[in-house]
């Protein structure tokens, strides 16, 4: 199995190379292997780039722009509606 225990300083994390997860949660959240995961990947003699989420790969980037992106007219051409303008939330 692809389970690793990685100790860094005072902390120890469980890395799962198959599920692309680490106990620190950085890999799970970002899709990019954290330092713990990269340690495990190196120890397994594999390449970290093979463990980066497919959403960062060129193929998926191109697919995102594959469909037609329709032109949007400027504000001067927008239809005026009777309701109040929608403002952003109040700054806190
Ligand atoms: Zn981690």
PDB file of C-alpha atoms and ligand atoms in Angstrom:
ATOM      1  CA  UNK A   1       0.000   0.000   0.000  1.00  0.00           C
ATOM      2  CA  UNK A   2       0.957   3.637  -0.458  1.00  0.00           C
ATOM      3  CA  UNK A   3       0.724   4.673   3.200  1.00  0.00           C
ATOM      4  CA  UNK A   4       3.614   6.610   4.742  1.00  0.00           C
ATOM      5  CA  UNK A   5       4.325   8.113   8.157  1.00  0.00           C
ATOM      6  CA  UNK A   6       6.297  11.338   7.760  1.00  0.00           C
ATOM      7  CA  UNK A   7       7.882  13.126  10.722  1.00  0.00           C
ATOM      8  CA  UNK A   8       8.860  16.769  10.359  1.00  0.00           C
ATOM      9  CA  UNK A   9      10.139  18.537  13.462  1.00  0.00           C
ATOM     10  CA  UNK A  10       7.676  17.837  16.280  1.00  0.00           C
ATOM     11  CA  UNK A  11       4.859  16.741  13.974  1.00  0.00           C
ATOM     12  CA  UNK A  12       4.087  13.410  12.337  1.00  0.00           C
ATOM     13  CA  UNK A  13       1.613  13.080   9.482  1.00  0.00           C
ATOM     14  CA  UNK A  14       0.038  10.159   7.646  1.00  0.00           C
ATOM     15  CA  UNK A  15       0.483  10.410   3.865  1.00  0.00           C
ATOM     16  CA  UNK A  16      -1.632   8.350   1.481  1.00  0.00           C
ATOM     17  CA  UNK A  17      -0.085   8.441  -1.999  1.00  0.00           C
ATOM     18  CA  UNK A  18      -2.988   6.559  -3.529  1.00  0.00           C
ATOM     19  CA  UNK A  19      -5.671   8.926  -2.190  1.00  0.00           C
ATOM     20  CA  UNK A  20      -3.454  12.033  -2.597  1.00  0.00           C
ATOM     21  CA  UNK A  21      -3.973  13.038   1.038  1.00  0.00           C
ATOM     22  CA  UNK A  22      -1.841  14.079   4.005  1.00  0.00           C
ATOM     23  CA  UNK A  23      -2.796  14.588   7.655  1.00  0.00           C
ATOM     24  CA  UNK A  24      -1.739  18.247   7.403  1.00  0.00           C
ATOM     25  CA  UNK A  25      -4.551  18.658   4.810  1.00  0.00           C
ATOM     26  CA  UNK A  26      -2.508  20.978   2.550  1.00  0.00           C
ATOM     27  CA  UNK A  27      -2.315  18.409  -0.252  1.00  0.00           C
ATOM     28  CA  UNK A  28      -6.045  17.628   0.010  1.00  0.00           C
ATOM     29  CA  UNK A  29      -6.959  21.317  -0.200  1.00  0.00           C
ATOM     30  CA  UNK A  30      -4.516  22.552  -2.838  1.00  0.00           C
ATOM     31  CA  UNK A  31      -4.072  19.541  -5.117  1.00  0.00           C
ATOM     32  CA  UNK A  32      -0.306  20.104  -4.880  1.00  0.00           C
ATOM     33  CA  UNK A  33       1.711  17.622  -2.777  1.00  0.00           C
ATOM     34  CA  UNK A  34       2.857  19.145   0.555  1.00  0.00           C
ATOM     35  CA  UNK A  35       6.399  18.785   1.884  1.00  0.00           C
ATOM     36  CA  UNK A  36       5.394  15.593   3.765  1.00  0.00           C
ATOM     37  CA  UNK A  37       3.936  14.047   0.618  1.00  0.00           C
ATOM     38  CA  UNK A  38       7.023  14.963  -1.420  1.00  0.00           C
ATOM     39  CA  UNK A  39       9.218  13.276   1.210  1.00  0.00           C
ATOM     40  CA  UNK A  40       7.144  10.112   0.856  1.00  0.00           C
ATOM     41  CA  UNK A  41       7.142  10.351  -2.962  1.00  0.00           C
ATOM     42  CA  UNK A  42      10.945  10.738  -3.018  1.00  0.00           C
ATOM     43  CA  UNK A  43      11.354   7.803  -0.611  1.00  0.00           C
ATOM     44  CA  UNK A  44       9.162   5.724  -2.945  1.00  0.00           C
ATOM     45  CA  UNK A  45      11.500   6.781  -5.805  1.00  0.00           C
ATOM     46  CA  UNK A  46       8.690   8.406  -7.773  1.00  0.00           C
ATOM     47  CA  UNK A  47       8.192  11.859  -9.289  1.00  0.00           C
ATOM     48  CA  UNK A  48       6.280  14.581  -7.347  1.00  0.00           C
ATOM     49  CA  UNK A  49       4.872  16.028 -10.598  1.00  0.00           C
ATOM     50  CA  UNK A  50       2.953  12.785 -11.129  1.00  0.00           C
ATOM     51  CA  UNK A  51       1.045  13.534  -7.904  1.00  0.00           C
ATOM     52  CA  UNK A  52      -0.122  17.055  -8.755  1.00  0.00           C
ATOM     53  CA  UNK A  53      -3.868  17.345  -9.408  1.00  0.00           C
ATOM     54  CA  UNK A  54      -4.875  16.981 -13.045  1.00  0.00           C
ATOM     55  CA  UNK A  55      -6.572  20.383 -12.726  1.00  0.00           C
ATOM     56  CA  UNK A  56      -3.127  22.002 -12.947  1.00  0.00           C
ATOM     57  CA  UNK A  57      -2.226  20.170 -16.158  1.00  0.00           C
ATOM     58  CA  UNK A  58      -2.242  21.766 -19.608  1.00  0.00           C
ATOM     59  CA  UNK A  59      -4.857  19.317 -20.917  1.00  0.00           C
ATOM     60  CA  UNK A  60      -7.481  20.442 -18.385  1.00  0.00           C
ATOM     61  CA  UNK A  61      -6.537  24.126 -18.797  1.00  0.00           C
ATOM     62  CA  UNK A  62      -7.172  23.885 -22.529  1.00  0.00           C
ATOM     63  CA  UNK A  63     -10.420  21.982 -21.953  1.00  0.00           C
ATOM     64  CA  UNK A  64     -11.663  24.845 -19.730  1.00  0.00           C
ATOM     65  CA  UNK A  65     -11.406  27.236 -22.683  1.00  0.00           C
ATOM     66  CA  UNK A  66     -12.578  24.750 -25.300  1.00  0.00           C
ATOM     67  CA  UNK A  67     -16.287  25.823 -25.366  1.00  0.00           C
ATOM     68  CA  UNK A  68     -17.300  29.086 -27.037  1.00  0.00           C
ATOM     69  CA  UNK A  69     -16.934  32.116 -24.750  1.00  0.00           C
ATOM     70  CA  UNK A  70     -19.662  34.519 -25.835  1.00  0.00           C
ATOM     71  CA  UNK A  71     -18.950  38.226 -26.165  1.00  0.00           C
ATOM     72  CA  UNK A  72     -20.464  40.438 -23.432  1.00  0.00           C
ATOM     73  CA  UNK A  73     -21.668  43.965 -24.263  1.00  0.00           C
ATOM     74  CA  UNK A  74     -20.491  46.939 -22.232  1.00  0.00           C
ATOM     75  CA  UNK A  75     -22.496  48.454 -19.351  1.00  0.00           C
ATOM     76  CA  UNK A  76     -24.044  51.049 -21.736  1.00  0.00           C
ATOM     77  CA  UNK A  77     -25.961  48.221 -23.479  1.00  0.00           C
ATOM     78  CA  UNK A  78     -27.338  46.573 -20.337  1.00  0.00           C
ATOM     79  CA  UNK A  79     -31.101  46.520 -19.766  1.00  0.00           C
ATOM     80  CA  UNK A  80     -32.189  48.916 -17.001  1.00  0.00           C
ATOM     81  CA  UNK A  81     -34.333  47.068 -14.408  1.00  0.00           C
ATOM     82  CA  UNK A  82     -36.794  48.759 -11.987  1.00  0.00           C
ATOM     83  CA  UNK A  83     -35.447  47.091  -8.809  1.00  0.00           C
ATOM     84  CA  UNK A  84     -32.681  48.506  -6.628  1.00  0.00           C
ATOM     85  CA  UNK A  85     -29.067  48.037  -7.702  1.00  0.00           C
ATOM     86  CA  UNK A  86     -27.332  45.107  -6.068  1.00  0.00           C
ATOM     87  CA  UNK A  87     -24.404  46.351  -4.013  1.00  0.00           C
ATOM     88  CA  UNK A  88     -21.573  44.271  -2.563  1.00  0.00           C
ATOM     89  CA  UNK A  89     -21.916  43.242   1.117  1.00  0.00           C
ATOM     90  CA  UNK A  90     -21.056  45.912   3.694  1.00  0.00           C
ATOM     91  CA  UNK A  91     -17.384  45.898   4.620  1.00  0.00           C
ATOM     92  CA  UNK A  92     -16.696  44.645   8.159  1.00  0.00           C
TER      93      UNK A  92
HETATM   94 ZN1  LIG B   1       1.387  17.323   4.642  1.00  0.00          ZN
END
